[in-house]
Amino acid sequence: MSLVGGITLKGINAYKVEVEVEVTGGLFSISIVGLPDAAVKEAKERVRASLRSLGIRVRGRVAVNLAPADVPKEGALLDLPIAVGLAEKLGSLLLREEALFLGELALDGRVRGVRGAVPAALLARELKVPLFVSSENVPEVALVEGVEAYAVNDLQELIAHLRGEGVLNRVTRMDPSELEVTAEPDFSDIKGQGAAKRALEIAAAGHHNVLLIGSPGSGKTMLARALRGVLPPLSDEELTEVMLVRSTVGLSFENSRNRPFRSVHHTSSAVAVCGGGTSLRPGEITLAHRGVLFLDEFTEFRRDLLESLRQPVEDGNIVVSRSTGSVSYPSRVLLVAACNPCPCGWKGDPLEPCRCSPTEVERYQKKMSGPILDRIDLYVSVPRLSSRELLGLEGQQGEKSSQIRKRVCNARKIQQERWSPWGYSCNAELPEKLLRKEISLKSDVRTFLQGIASSLRLSGRGLSRVMRVARTIADLEGCDNVAVPHVSEALAYRETGFLS
Amino acid sequence: MKAHQKALLLLNSLECLDARFWHFFRTRDLEPSQVWEDPSILGSLGISDNAMSHLRDAIQCDWAEREIDRSLSSGITIVTIEDDDYPSPLKKVPYAPLVMYVKGQLPGSCDLIGIVGTRRCSEYARRATMDLARTIAEKTGISVVSGGALGVDTAAHRGALEGGGKTIAVLGTGVDVPYPGKNLGLFRDIAEKGALVSEYPLETRPRPWNFPRRNRIIAGLVGRLIVSEAPLKSGAVITARYSLDLGREIWAIPGRIGESLCEGSNRLIFDGAIPLISLSEFVSILAGKDQLELFGSSSFEGTDLPGMELDEKEQEVLELLRLSGERTVDNISLEGKMSAAEVLTSLGNLTARGLVYPSGPGRWASRVI
Ligand SMILES: [Zn+2]
């Protein structure tokens, strides 16, 4: 009996699967047991054909057992270990040490890349065993430090290596220090929009969720896309997390420290957004982990979809349940929502008349106070600049994203140092109680806050939101104490009055 | 129940008769009781068969008595054209309604000012109307009359209440039918600090033809009418035309040319309405007092925030907005040579003081006063 290591995925984690192969006499047949899905069952055709391409004939009754028996196995990840086990059983090679094999076989013996290479590499590192993966997976595996991985082009090459007749290329680790942020578009590519840019800088600095409100053509989407260019670069640890998620759905490595940007359409299914489904995939919110989740046409989203986003946005992870148990995916995202000011989109526009009736506008605005909006700290209204206004901005050179990013990184560092005793890393994460207790306010700021709270009829939550944002503005300036101007500026990002 | 009250209630329930019919009826030396005792006589006064059968049904089922009982139990007063407390300016109007249902208290003084405009008004008009009504209430104590609809009407009522004044909403439904439903809370406040009035019997649902009729009552009640913002085809313009016929004083808030939203109000100015170009000036005229006496010199500093004066930048931003109307942050930072953050800091502070407001996506404007 032959025993070879393979993996299966549960959530974003790889689990070891022991592939046992037994061959007995009789007519040819292959049976696979141990909760294989359809794709695993198809492995028998691919394995037999690719072995035949190397001149290895498979005869007799082949039994493949995948252990542990109670864990479902999915996809074509197990082609390679099954083929290796069979080859060993047939006397073509002898495995001298424990190893993990990962790859899908083509009929001619080529080894194709599969999803899950990063989790597999992490598992191999943990088990201190070598990993054999398709060369197509090398860029992502190269990111994992301290793993002994070998790049495999085809089955022949692998068998030669295992026989000691040839040597596979060992994957060299890529030095992540060379990676940079290359996100597009750059803030300096966007004409004007000083207010929105400033608000996004604050959002990036304190990890505050944002709602962009503006008429069609005001450039909300472009601004949202530009946000990731001012966010701090992914740290090495975050880079691995992001790659881990991308790897589990088979997305390739981006070769930068860009934070993910994922856009969700309001017609998307709950499975596409939150994850799950029969083949259990992470949703867009997980693909946006450590980056930006953009909800365009926010008011068109179904209420239940928004409800299902609330918990993951708050907790930073999402639990997807299915019959065989539940799986947890990470979902720490910066939420950027965008919407029109009214159903026709032109309310408050100086040129286009709004065609909505008051009742339509009212109904629309009810949607804007729906679920998840209480998680939004910054409301930014984006003007649609007229051609005359744009002309006036001609020749004005805006700040580059990289310059803004520097300020953001400094502000983040300050927050991390301040909140680490409580286990938080940024102002947006802070619970309301702690926020009120720990933000030191001089007496003039206190009176100012009291004054505005009553004149603007701020609710308790509204006041906390102002304080939270003011704290971030002060951090951007490197001030220890929140001062009146910081609070004043925070007031400019409240729910916009023209919508009332 | 007095005879004339029952007679007028019954006639009013036909929803097509007004003061002219009643005068006609009286000049024939008919007794009010004949309305229900011998209704056939009304046929000879030109009332259609259809209306006659409606009237007979109402008499049959003691509708008038029950209407009065229902009014009493829900705190609604019924004022007929024969009663002393019927608003005197309205009484002189030929088409005055026979009966007014009043929920709340009609103000003692008959010096009333009407403010009307479109339901789908701009943020500018909403703010201007609100400020206008509040200042009128604060400085003159004159009650504001409007139609209880969304938009300008709501701003007028709310402003008057905020200024501590009384306000009257003339409804196109029964006074016990809150329409639009969104204004339920507003109607409750008005009933407490003013009055909801209507010529329509209790439980009358909103029907499109009710509202133009309601406009005549507003025109008849008020001595002055202000049209805030109104497109050409709008109830506000109809009200203004009625007011013009009655020889009332008409004011209109000027709007930008080329915008359909204020085409009606601008057209009224062209036709002779007085343009309302300064709130404090208007209110001074209203109160017959000097502006300085009324407002003092510090009236332009907005809400006082303890220990805080406007700093240089805030003052500059405010001046820019007062000078040039609506602006984006980009415009202001270019003109004032400030960073976006500085502009936003000033705008945030000025908003908190109520001196500035967001007038559209990404645009800011200074308050009217
Ligand atoms: Zn609209």
CSV table of N, CA and C in Angstrom, one decimal, chain A residues 192-195 198 341 347-348 350 355-356 358 362 381-384 389 392-393 396 444 448 451-452 455-456 484-485 488-489 491-493 497-498 500, chain B residues 119-121 123 126-127 150 162 182 256 259-260 303 305-306 308 326 328-331 334 340-341 344-345 348-349 351-352 358-364:
chain,number,residue,atom,x,y,z
A,192,GLY,N,-9.7,68.5,-9.5
A,192,GLY,CA,-10.5,69.1,-8.5
A,192,GLY,C,-10.9,68.1,-7.4
A,193,GLN,N,-12.1,68.1,-6.9
A,193,GLN,CA,-12.6,67.2,-5.9
A,193,GLN,C,-11.8,67.2,-4.6
A,194,GLY,N,-11.3,68.4,-4.3
A,194,GLY,CA,-10.5,68.6,-3.1
A,194,GLY,C,-11.2,68.1,-1.8
A,195,ALA,N,-12.5,68.3,-1.7
A,195,ALA,CA,-13.2,67.9,-0.5
A,195,ALA,C,-13.2,66.3,-0.4
A,198,ARG,N,-9.8,64.9,0.4
A,198,ARG,CA,-9.5,65.1,1.8
A,198,ARG,C,-10.2,64.1,2.6
A,341,PRO,N,-28.0,61.3,-5.2
A,341,PRO,CA,-28.7,62.0,-4.2
A,341,PRO,C,-30.2,61.7,-4.2
A,347,LYS,N,-30.8,65.7,-7.9
A,347,LYS,CA,-31.2,66.6,-6.9
A,347,LYS,C,-30.0,67.5,-6.4
A,348,GLY,N,-30.2,68.8,-6.4
A,348,GLY,CA,-29.2,69.7,-6.0
A,348,GLY,C,-28.2,70.1,-7.1
A,350,PRO,N,-26.7,72.1,-10.1
A,350,PRO,CA,-27.0,73.5,-10.6
A,350,PRO,C,-27.6,73.5,-12.0
A,355,ARG,N,-36.2,65.4,-11.4
A,355,ARG,CA,-37.5,65.1,-11.8
A,355,ARG,C,-38.3,64.3,-10.8
A,356,CYS,N,-37.8,64.2,-9.6
A,356,CYS,CA,-38.4,63.3,-8.6
A,356,CYS,C,-39.5,64.0,-7.8
A,358,PRO,N,-41.5,64.7,-4.3
A,358,PRO,CA,-41.1,64.6,-2.9
A,358,PRO,C,-41.2,63.2,-2.3
A,362,GLU,N,-38.3,61.0,-0.7
A,362,GLU,CA,-38.4,60.5,0.7
A,362,GLU,C,-38.2,59.0,0.8
A,381,SER,N,-20.2,64.4,0.0
A,381,SER,CA,-21.0,64.6,-1.2
A,381,SER,C,-20.1,65.2,-2.3
A,382,VAL,N,-20.2,64.6,-3.4
A,382,VAL,CA,-19.3,64.9,-4.5
A,382,VAL,C,-20.0,65.8,-5.6
A,383,PRO,N,-19.5,67.0,-5.8
A,383,PRO,CA,-20.1,67.8,-6.8
A,383,PRO,C,-19.8,67.3,-8.3
A,384,ARG,N,-20.8,67.5,-9.1
A,384,ARG,CA,-20.5,67.3,-10.6
A,384,ARG,C,-20.0,68.6,-11.1
A,389,GLU,N,-16.3,75.2,-14.3
A,389,GLU,CA,-15.6,75.0,-13.0
A,389,GLU,C,-14.3,74.2,-13.3
A,392,GLY,N,-11.7,76.3,-14.6
A,392,GLY,CA,-11.1,77.1,-13.6
A,392,GLY,C,-10.0,76.4,-12.8
A,393,LEU,N,-10.1,75.0,-12.9
A,393,LEU,CA,-9.1,74.2,-12.1
A,393,LEU,C,-7.9,73.8,-13.0
A,396,GLN,N,-4.0,73.5,-12.1
A,396,GLN,CA,-3.9,73.2,-10.7
A,396,GLN,C,-3.3,71.7,-10.5
A,444,ASP,N,-12.0,73.8,26.2
A,444,ASP,CA,-12.6,74.6,25.1
A,444,ASP,C,-13.2,73.7,24.1
A,448,PHE,N,-17.2,73.4,23.1
A,448,PHE,CA,-17.6,73.5,21.7
A,448,PHE,C,-18.4,72.3,21.3
A,451,GLY,N,-21.8,72.7,22.6
A,451,GLY,CA,-22.5,73.7,21.9
A,451,GLY,C,-23.1,73.2,20.6
A,452,ILE,N,-22.3,72.4,19.8
A,452,ILE,CA,-22.7,71.9,18.5
A,452,ILE,C,-23.7,70.8,18.7
A,455,SER,N,-26.9,72.6,19.1
A,455,SER,CA,-27.4,73.4,18.0
A,455,SER,C,-27.6,72.5,16.8
A,456,LEU,N,-26.9,71.4,16.6
A,456,LEU,CA,-27.1,70.6,15.5
A,456,LEU,C,-28.0,69.4,15.8
A,484,VAL,N,-10.3,72.4,18.6
A,484,VAL,CA,-11.6,72.8,17.9
A,484,VAL,C,-11.6,72.7,16.4
A,485,PRO,N,-10.5,73.1,15.7
A,485,PRO,CA,-10.6,73.0,14.2
A,485,PRO,C,-10.8,71.5,13.8
A,488,SER,N,-14.3,70.9,14.0
A,488,SER,CA,-15.0,71.7,13.0
A,488,SER,C,-15.0,70.9,11.7
A,489,GLU,N,-13.8,70.4,11.3
A,489,GLU,CA,-13.7,69.8,10.0
A,489,GLU,C,-14.5,68.5,10.0
A,491,LEU,N,-17.2,68.0,11.3
A,491,LEU,CA,-18.6,68.4,11.1
A,491,LEU,C,-19.0,68.5,9.7
A,492,ALA,N,-17.9,68.8,8.8
A,492,ALA,CA,-18.2,68.9,7.4
A,492,ALA,C,-18.5,67.6,6.7
A,493,TYR,N,-18.3,66.5,7.5
A,493,TYR,CA,-18.5,65.1,6.9
A,493,TYR,C,-19.7,64.4,7.5
A,497,GLY,N,-27.1,67.8,4.7
A,497,GLY,CA,-28.3,68.4,5.0
A,497,GLY,C,-29.2,68.6,3.8
A,498,PHE,N,-28.6,68.7,2.6
A,498,PHE,CA,-29.4,68.9,1.5
A,498,PHE,C,-30.4,67.8,1.1
A,500,SER,N,-32.2,66.4,3.5
A,500,SER,CA,-33.3,66.2,4.5
A,500,SER,C,-34.6,66.8,3.9
B,119,ARG,N,-43.8,71.7,-4.0
B,119,ARG,CA,-43.5,70.6,-3.1
B,119,ARG,C,-42.1,70.2,-3.4
B,120,ARG,N,-41.7,70.2,-4.6
B,120,ARG,CA,-40.3,69.7,-4.9
B,120,ARG,C,-39.3,70.9,-5.0
B,121,CYS,N,-39.2,71.6,-3.9
B,121,CYS,CA,-38.4,72.8,-3.9
B,121,CYS,C,-36.9,72.5,-3.8
B,123,GLU,N,-33.1,73.1,-2.2
B,123,GLU,CA,-32.6,73.2,-0.8
B,123,GLU,C,-32.6,74.7,-0.5
B,126,ARG,N,-36.0,75.9,0.3
B,126,ARG,CA,-36.4,75.3,1.6
B,126,ARG,C,-35.8,76.1,2.8
B,127,ARG,N,-34.5,76.4,2.7
B,127,ARG,CA,-33.9,77.1,3.7
B,127,ARG,C,-34.4,78.5,3.8
B,150,LEU,N,-45.8,69.0,1.3
B,150,LEU,CA,-44.3,68.9,1.5
B,150,LEU,C,-43.6,70.1,0.9
B,162,GLU,N,-40.8,77.1,14.8
B,162,GLU,CA,-39.5,77.3,15.4
B,162,GLU,C,-39.3,78.7,16.0
B,182,LYS,N,-46.5,61.9,5.9
B,182,LYS,CA,-45.2,62.2,6.5
B,182,LYS,C,-45.3,63.4,7.4
B,256,ARG,N,-33.1,81.9,-9.8
B,256,ARG,CA,-32.2,82.0,-11.0
B,256,ARG,C,-33.0,81.9,-12.3
B,259,GLU,N,-34.2,78.4,-14.8
B,259,GLU,CA,-34.5,77.2,-14.0
B,259,GLU,C,-36.1,77.1,-13.9
B,260,SER,N,-36.6,75.9,-14.4
B,260,SER,CA,-38.0,75.8,-14.4
B,260,SER,C,-38.6,75.8,-13.0
B,303,THR,N,-25.7,81.3,15.3
B,303,THR,CA,-25.8,80.7,16.6
B,303,THR,C,-24.5,81.0,17.4
B,305,LEU,N,-21.6,80.1,19.7
B,305,LEU,CA,-21.0,78.9,20.3
B,305,LEU,C,-20.1,79.5,21.4
B,306,PRO,N,-20.2,79.0,22.6
B,306,PRO,CA,-19.5,79.6,23.7
B,306,PRO,C,-18.1,79.9,23.5
B,308,MET,N,-16.4,81.4,21.3
B,308,MET,CA,-15.8,81.2,20.0
B,308,MET,C,-16.2,82.4,19.0
B,326,GLU,N,-23.7,79.8,-4.3
B,326,GLU,CA,-23.3,78.4,-4.2
B,326,GLU,C,-21.9,78.2,-4.7
B,328,THR,N,-18.3,75.2,-4.7
B,328,THR,CA,-17.7,73.9,-4.3
B,328,THR,C,-16.5,74.2,-3.4
B,329,VAL,N,-16.0,73.2,-2.7
B,329,VAL,CA,-14.8,73.4,-2.0
B,329,VAL,C,-13.6,73.8,-2.9
B,330,ASP,N,-13.6,73.2,-4.1
B,330,ASP,CA,-12.5,73.6,-5.0
B,330,ASP,C,-12.5,75.1,-5.3
B,331,ASN,N,-13.7,75.6,-5.6
B,331,ASN,CA,-13.8,77.0,-5.9
B,331,ASN,C,-13.3,77.9,-4.7
B,334,LEU,N,-9.6,77.7,-4.2
B,334,LEU,CA,-8.9,78.4,-5.2
B,334,LEU,C,-8.9,79.9,-5.0
B,340,ALA,N,-8.0,72.4,0.9
B,340,ALA,CA,-9.3,71.8,1.0
B,340,ALA,C,-9.6,71.6,2.5
B,341,ALA,N,-8.6,71.1,3.2
B,341,ALA,CA,-8.9,70.8,4.7
B,341,ALA,C,-9.2,72.1,5.4
B,344,LEU,N,-12.8,73.0,4.5
B,344,LEU,CA,-13.7,72.2,5.2
B,344,LEU,C,-13.8,72.5,6.7
B,345,THR,N,-12.7,72.8,7.3
B,345,THR,CA,-12.7,73.2,8.7
B,345,THR,C,-13.6,74.4,8.9
B,348,GLY,N,-17.3,73.4,8.2
B,348,GLY,CA,-17.9,72.6,9.3
B,348,GLY,C,-18.3,73.5,10.5
B,349,ASN,N,-17.4,74.5,10.8
B,349,ASN,CA,-17.7,75.4,11.9
B,349,ASN,C,-18.9,76.3,11.5
B,351,THR,N,-21.3,75.7,9.4
B,351,THR,CA,-22.5,74.9,9.4
B,351,THR,C,-23.1,74.8,10.8
B,352,ALA,N,-22.2,74.5,11.8
B,352,ALA,CA,-22.6,74.3,13.1
B,352,ALA,C,-23.3,75.5,13.7
B,358,PRO,N,-25.1,72.9,3.3
B,358,PRO,CA,-24.9,72.2,2.0
B,358,PRO,C,-26.1,72.3,1.1
B,359,SER,N,-25.9,72.9,-0.1
B,359,SER,CA,-27.0,73.2,-0.9
B,359,SER,C,-27.3,72.2,-2.0
B,360,GLY,N,-26.3,71.3,-2.2
B,360,GLY,CA,-26.4,70.2,-3.2
B,360,GLY,C,-25.2,69.4,-3.1
B,361,PRO,N,-25.1,68.3,-3.8
B,361,PRO,CA,-23.9,67.4,-3.6
B,361,PRO,C,-22.6,68.2,-3.8
B,362,GLY,N,-21.8,68.3,-2.8
B,362,GLY,CA,-20.5,69.0,-2.9
B,362,GLY,C,-20.6,70.5,-3.0
B,363,ARG,N,-21.8,71.1,-2.8
B,363,ARG,CA,-21.9,72.5,-2.9
B,363,ARG,C,-22.4,73.2,-1.6
B,364,TRP,N,-22.0,74.3,-1.3
B,364,TRP,CA,-22.3,75.0,-0.1
B,364,TRP,C,-22.8,76.4,-0.4
